[in-house]
Coordinates of C-alpha atoms in Angstrom, one line a residue:
M204 CA -6.3 24.1 -3.1
G205 CA -3.1 22.1 -2.1
I206 CA -3.4 18.5 -0.7
G207 CA -4.7 18.4 2.7
F208 CA -3.1 16.4 5.3
G209 CA -5.7 13.2 5.6
S210 CA -7.5 13.5 2.4
L211 CA -8.7 11.3 0.0
L212 CA -7.4 12.9 -3.1
L213 CA -9.3 13.0 -6.7
L214 CA -7.0 14.5 -9.2
C215 CA -9.3 15.3 -12.5
L216 CA -7.4 16.3 -15.4
S217 CA -9.5 19.1 -17.5
H218 CA -8.1 22.5 -18.6
S219 CA -6.2 22.5 -15.5
V220 CA -5.9 19.7 -12.5
L221 CA -8.7 19.6 -10.0
R222 CA -8.5 18.6 -6.7
V223 CA -11.5 17.5 -5.0
T224 CA -11.4 15.7 -1.2
A225 CA -13.8 13.0 0.1
D226 CA -15.2 16.1 1.7
A227 CA -16.2 17.3 -1.5
I228 CA -17.8 14.4 -2.6
S229 CA -19.4 12.8 0.6
G230 CA -19.2 15.5 3.2
C231 CA -16.9 13.9 5.2
N232 CA -13.4 12.9 5.2
L233 CA -12.7 9.1 5.7
Y234 CA -9.2 9.6 6.7
T235 CA -9.6 11.5 9.7
G236 CA -11.3 9.8 12.4
N237 CA -10.7 6.8 15.2
W238 CA -10.5 3.0 15.9
V239 CA -13.7 1.4 17.3
V240 CA -14.5 -2.2 18.7
D241 CA -16.8 -3.9 16.0
Q242 CA -17.7 -7.4 17.2
S243 CA -18.6 -8.6 12.9
Y244 CA -14.7 -7.9 12.5
P245 CA -12.4 -9.2 10.8
L246 CA -14.1 -9.6 7.5
Y247 CA -12.4 -12.8 6.8
D248 CA -10.9 -15.5 8.6
S249 CA -7.2 -16.0 7.9
N250 CA -7.2 -19.6 8.0
S251 CA -9.9 -20.2 5.1
C252 CA -7.8 -17.9 3.1
P253 CA -5.4 -20.0 0.8
F254 CA -3.5 -16.5 -0.6
I255 CA -1.7 -15.4 2.6
R256 CA 2.1 -15.8 2.6
P257 CA 3.8 -16.7 6.0
E258 CA 4.9 -13.1 7.0
F259 CA 1.7 -12.1 7.0
D260 CA -0.3 -14.9 8.6
C261 CA 0.3 -14.0 12.4
I262 CA -2.3 -16.3 13.8
K263 CA -0.9 -19.5 12.5
Y264 CA 1.9 -18.3 13.6
G265 CA 1.3 -18.0 17.4
R266 CA -0.7 -15.0 17.8
T267 CA -2.8 -15.8 20.4
D268 CA -4.3 -12.4 21.4
K269 CA -7.6 -11.3 18.9
L270 CA -8.8 -7.6 19.9
Y271 CA -6.4 -6.2 17.3
L272 CA -9.1 -8.1 14.6
K273 CA -12.0 -6.6 15.5
Y274 CA -11.3 -2.7 14.9
K275 CA -12.9 -0.9 12.6
W276 CA -11.6 2.3 11.2
K277 CA -14.5 4.8 11.9
P278 CA -14.2 8.7 10.2
S279 CA -15.7 11.4 11.7
G280 CA -19.2 12.1 10.9
C281 CA -19.7 8.9 8.4
E282 CA -18.9 5.2 8.0
V283 CA -16.9 3.7 5.3
P284 CA -19.2 1.7 3.1
R285 CA -19.0 -1.2 4.0
F286 CA -16.7 -4.0 1.6
D287 CA -18.9 -5.9 -1.5
G288 CA -16.8 -8.1 -3.1
V289 CA -19.2 -9.6 -5.6
D290 CA -20.0 -5.8 -6.4
L291 CA -15.9 -5.1 -6.8
L292 CA -15.7 -7.8 -9.1
K293 CA -18.9 -7.1 -11.4
K294 CA -17.3 -3.6 -11.4
W295 CA -14.1 -4.9 -12.7
S296 CA -15.3 -7.5 -14.7
G297 CA -12.9 -8.2 -17.8
K298 CA -10.3 -6.1 -16.0
K299 CA -6.7 -6.4 -14.8
V300 CA -5.7 -5.1 -11.7
M301 CA -2.2 -4.8 -10.5
F302 CA -0.7 -3.2 -7.4
V303 CA 2.9 -2.3 -8.0
G304 CA 5.8 -2.0 -5.1
D305 CA 7.2 -3.7 -2.3
S306 CA 6.1 -5.8 0.1
L307 CA 3.7 -3.5 1.7
S308 CA 1.7 -3.6 -1.8
L309 CA 1.9 -7.4 -1.4
D310 CA 0.2 -7.1 2.0
Q311 CA -2.8 -4.9 0.6
Y312 CA -2.5 -7.6 -2.3
E313 CA -2.9 -10.3 -0.6
S314 CA -5.0 -8.9 2.1
L315 CA -7.9 -8.0 -0.9
L316 CA -7.4 -11.6 -2.5
C317 CA -8.8 -12.9 1.1
M318 CA -11.9 -10.2 1.4
I319 CA -12.8 -10.9 -2.3
N320 CA -12.4 -15.0 -1.5
A321 CA -14.4 -14.2 1.4
A322 CA -17.0 -13.0 -0.4
V323 CA -16.8 -15.7 -3.4
P324 CA -15.6 -19.0 -1.7
N325 CA -16.5 -20.9 -4.4
A326 CA -15.6 -19.2 -7.4
R327 CA -13.4 -20.9 -9.7
T328 CA -9.3 -19.1 -9.4
S329 CA -6.3 -20.0 -11.2
S330 CA -2.3 -18.4 -10.6
T331 CA 0.7 -18.1 -11.4
R332 CA 3.4 -16.9 -9.9
T333 CA 7.3 -15.8 -11.0
D334 CA 10.0 -13.8 -9.3
V335 CA 8.5 -10.7 -10.1
L336 CA 4.6 -11.3 -10.7
T337 CA 1.8 -13.0 -9.1
I338 CA -1.4 -13.3 -10.9
V339 CA -5.0 -14.8 -9.3
R340 CA -7.7 -14.8 -11.8
F341 CA -11.1 -14.9 -10.8
E342 CA -12.7 -16.9 -13.9
D343 CA -16.0 -16.7 -13.4
Y344 CA -16.2 -12.8 -13.5
N345 CA -12.7 -13.0 -15.6
V346 CA -11.1 -10.4 -13.3
S347 CA -7.2 -10.7 -13.0
L348 CA -5.8 -9.6 -9.6
M349 CA -2.0 -8.7 -10.2
Y350 CA 0.9 -8.3 -7.9
Y351 CA 4.3 -6.5 -9.7
L352 CA 7.6 -6.4 -7.3
S353 CA 9.3 -3.4 -7.4
H354 CA 11.3 -2.0 -4.4
Y355 CA 11.7 1.6 -6.2
L356 CA 9.1 1.8 -8.9
V357 CA 12.6 2.7 -10.8
D358 CA 15.2 0.7 -12.1
I359 CA 18.3 -1.2 -10.7
V360 CA 20.4 -2.8 -13.3
S361 CA 23.7 -5.0 -13.1
A362 CA 26.4 -3.5 -14.2
P363 CA 30.7 -4.2 -14.6
M364 CA 30.9 -1.6 -11.9
G365 CA 28.4 -3.3 -9.6
R366 CA 24.3 -2.6 -9.1
I367 CA 23.1 0.7 -10.0
L368 CA 20.1 1.9 -8.6
K369 CA 18.9 4.5 -12.0
L370 CA 16.8 7.4 -10.6
N371 CA 16.1 8.4 -14.2
S372 CA 14.7 4.9 -15.4
I373 CA 11.6 3.1 -15.6
Q374 CA 12.1 0.0 -18.3
A375 CA 9.8 -2.3 -16.4
G376 CA 7.0 0.0 -16.7
H377 CA 6.0 -1.7 -20.2
T378 CA 4.7 -4.8 -18.3
W379 CA 2.3 -2.2 -16.0
L380 CA 0.9 -0.7 -18.9
N381 CA -1.0 -4.5 -19.1
A382 CA -3.4 -3.2 -16.3
D383 CA -6.8 -1.3 -16.3
V384 CA -6.5 -0.4 -12.7
L385 CA -2.7 0.3 -11.1
I386 CA -1.9 0.8 -7.7
F387 CA 1.5 1.9 -6.9
N388 CA 3.8 2.4 -3.7
T389 CA 7.1 2.7 -2.6
W390 CA 9.3 4.1 0.2
H391 CA 10.2 1.3 2.3
W392 CA 13.3 0.0 0.7
W393 CA 14.8 3.8 0.0
P394 CA 16.3 4.2 3.6
R395 CA 17.8 0.6 3.5
T396 CA 21.5 0.1 4.1
G397 CA 24.8 -2.5 4.3
S398 CA 23.6 -5.9 2.9
A399 CA 20.1 -5.1 3.1
Q400 CA 20.8 -2.7 0.2
P401 CA 20.6 -4.2 -3.2
W402 CA 22.8 -1.9 -5.2
D403 CA 26.2 -0.7 -5.2
Y404 CA 25.9 3.0 -6.8
I405 CA 23.1 5.7 -7.4
Q406 CA 23.2 7.0 -11.1
D407 CA 20.9 10.4 -11.4
G408 CA 21.4 12.1 -14.6
Q409 CA 24.9 11.2 -15.9
Q410 CA 26.1 11.6 -12.5
F411 CA 26.8 8.2 -10.2
F412 CA 26.7 8.1 -6.5
K413 CA 28.1 5.8 -3.9
D414 CA 25.4 7.0 -1.6
M415 CA 23.0 10.1 -1.1
D416 CA 20.7 11.4 0.9
R417 CA 17.5 8.3 0.9
T418 CA 15.1 11.0 1.1
A419 CA 16.5 13.2 -1.5
A420 CA 16.8 9.7 -3.7
F421 CA 13.3 8.8 -3.2
T422 CA 12.1 12.1 -4.4
K423 CA 14.0 11.9 -7.2
G424 CA 12.7 8.4 -8.0
L425 CA 9.0 9.4 -7.5
Q426 CA 9.7 12.3 -10.1
T427 CA 10.6 10.3 -12.9
W428 CA 7.4 8.1 -11.7
V429 CA 5.0 10.8 -12.6
K430 CA 7.0 11.9 -15.9
W431 CA 6.9 8.2 -16.7
V432 CA 2.8 7.9 -15.9
D433 CA 2.1 11.2 -17.6
S434 CA 4.2 10.1 -20.8
S435 CA 3.2 6.4 -21.1
V436 CA -0.4 5.8 -18.9
P437 CA -3.7 6.0 -21.0
L438 CA -6.0 8.3 -19.6
T439 CA -8.6 4.9 -19.2
T440 CA -6.2 3.8 -16.7
K441 CA -7.5 4.1 -13.4
L442 CA -4.7 5.4 -10.9
Y443 CA -4.0 5.0 -7.5
Y444 CA -1.1 5.5 -4.8
Q445 CA -0.6 3.7 -1.8
G446 CA -0.1 6.0 1.3
V447 CA 3.5 5.2 3.1
S448 CA 2.9 2.6 5.2
P449 CA 4.5 3.6 9.1
I450 CA 6.4 1.6 11.4
H451 CA 6.4 1.2 15.2
Y452 CA 9.7 0.1 16.3
H453 CA 10.3 3.3 18.9
G454 CA 7.8 3.9 21.5
Q455 CA 8.3 7.2 22.5
D456 CA 6.5 7.6 18.8
W457 CA 3.7 6.9 20.3
G458 CA 4.1 8.2 23.6
A459 CA 5.9 5.4 25.2
S460 CA 9.2 4.6 26.3
A461 CA 11.7 4.5 23.6
T462 CA 12.5 0.7 23.8
R463 CA 9.0 -0.1 23.5
T464 CA 8.4 -1.6 19.8
C465 CA 5.2 -3.6 18.6
I466 CA 6.1 -6.8 20.8
G467 CA 3.0 -7.0 22.9
E468 CA 1.5 -4.2 21.9
T469 CA -2.7 -5.1 21.8
Q470 CA -4.9 -1.8 21.0
P471 CA -4.3 1.2 19.2
V472 CA -3.1 4.7 19.8
N473 CA -6.3 6.3 20.7
T474 CA -5.6 9.8 20.3
S475 CA -6.9 12.7 17.5
S476 CA -3.4 13.2 16.2
Y477 CA -0.1 11.1 16.4
P478 CA 2.7 12.5 19.1
A479 CA 5.3 11.8 16.6
G480 CA 3.5 13.7 13.8
P481 CA 3.4 13.3 10.2
V482 CA 5.6 11.0 8.2
P483 CA 7.8 13.1 6.2
Q484 CA 8.0 11.7 3.4
E485 CA 4.0 11.8 3.5
A486 CA 4.2 15.4 2.7
I487 CA 6.9 14.8 -0.3
V488 CA 4.5 12.0 -2.0
K489 CA 1.3 14.7 -1.9
N490 CA 3.6 17.6 -3.3
I491 CA 4.9 15.1 -6.1
L492 CA 1.2 13.7 -6.9
S493 CA -0.1 17.4 -7.2
S494 CA 1.7 18.0 -10.3
I495 CA 0.8 14.8 -11.9
S496 CA -1.6 16.0 -15.2
K497 CA -3.7 12.6 -14.8
P498 CA -6.2 11.7 -12.5
I499 CA -4.7 9.9 -10.0
Y500 CA -6.0 8.9 -6.3
L501 CA -4.5 9.2 -3.1
L502 CA -5.0 6.1 -0.5
D503 CA -4.2 8.8 2.4
V504 CA -3.9 5.6 4.8
T505 CA -0.3 6.9 6.8
F506 CA -2.5 8.4 9.6
L507 CA -5.0 5.7 10.4
S508 CA -2.2 3.2 10.1
Q509 CA -0.2 5.2 12.4
L510 CA -2.1 4.7 15.3
R511 CA -2.2 1.1 14.7
K512 CA 0.7 -0.2 17.0
D513 CA -0.7 -3.2 17.5
G514 CA -1.4 -4.5 14.0
H515 CA 2.4 -5.7 13.0
P516 CA 3.7 -9.4 13.2
S517 CA 5.7 -8.8 15.4
K518 CA 7.8 -12.1 16.2
Y519 CA 4.4 -14.1 14.8
S520 CA 5.3 -14.3 11.3
G521 CA 6.4 -17.2 9.3
A522 CA 9.2 -15.3 7.8
K523 CA 11.0 -15.7 10.7
F524 CA 12.2 -11.7 11.4
D525 CA 12.9 -11.4 14.9
N526 CA 10.5 -8.5 15.6
D527 CA 8.6 -7.2 12.6
C528 CA 6.7 -3.7 13.1
T529 CA 6.8 -3.0 9.3
H530 CA 4.2 -5.3 7.7
W531 CA 0.9 -6.0 8.9
C532 CA -0.8 -9.1 9.7
L533 CA -3.7 -10.5 7.9
A534 CA -6.5 -10.0 8.7
G535 CA -5.9 -7.1 9.7
V536 CA -5.0 -2.9 8.7
P537 CA -4.4 -3.5 5.1
D538 CA -8.2 -4.6 4.9
T539 CA -9.3 -1.4 5.8
W540 CA -6.8 0.2 3.1
N541 CA -8.6 -2.2 0.8
Q542 CA -12.5 -0.7 1.9
L543 CA -11.0 2.6 1.2
L544 CA -10.4 1.9 -2.4
Y545 CA -13.3 0.4 -2.7
A546 CA -14.9 3.5 -1.3
S547 CA -13.2 5.5 -3.8
M548 CA -14.1 3.8 -6.5
L549 CA -17.8 4.2 -4.8
Q550 CA -17.1 7.6 -5.2
D551 CA -15.8 8.1 -8.4
V552 CA -17.4 10.8 -10.0
R553 CA -15.0 11.0 -13.4

């Protein structure tokens, strides 16, 4: 069975890789559905969460409309289990949980911190932060939640010729192996060019390139990551991959005028399919994950996030972006990603 669009995948190791969708586990595909208003939302008050960085703190930086906070993801034919932060802490007691990826991973990481903080507001915490690693420890539960900044998963190194993006190398991986749960993500930085591009050359094997097709480079980098997972990650480590997070800079993608962006959007797209269709890199992720020999969950959040043109910071960002239609407000869409992460743990039959 191939990896179907919109399905939660459990890749189990036996004599061969077994792929089980959410349908086979609970009789319901958690990733096909629509957004509905729920007055009990949001799951936390952003003003009461000490973990939100300025780029995601939309209310603090002037967003006044509130309807975007009230939407709940409703799968067709079932409900996403209500998030239980205390239960999650108990399940993770004694463990280290690490998000590895770019700022979309950071978005999900800080969302999870806020959701857990809302469940245990008086819990003792400690934290440390370096340029690449953030750790928040919930002392009463002996749980460490970590975020490791890695834009590409593969390495960028400095050399006399310049900064080199090495498509076949993952030297930072030894740090990731300290975690009991790993949630990976990459794509957002691969299309960057000019001054926003943090490398000068791409190395593929023994060859160096001034540039190459970015989707092809992304594919090679992700294949290197799969090889690293298969060769280095213990079978006891729980593995997740965060699906591609969509952007909303082009109104024609959701059936509006080409000049429209996420600015001023206050409601989701109300369709059963996204007018622009799937993000092309989505299929690449699914195809590459199908080659992995270890159990891994795909958090297939792309489609449900495509519908949320209203969920971005736009001009309400403390990072001073003119118009951010890439990241997500907190509270907001990444809270649903974490509800689905929690649901996948409840459905874990390994």
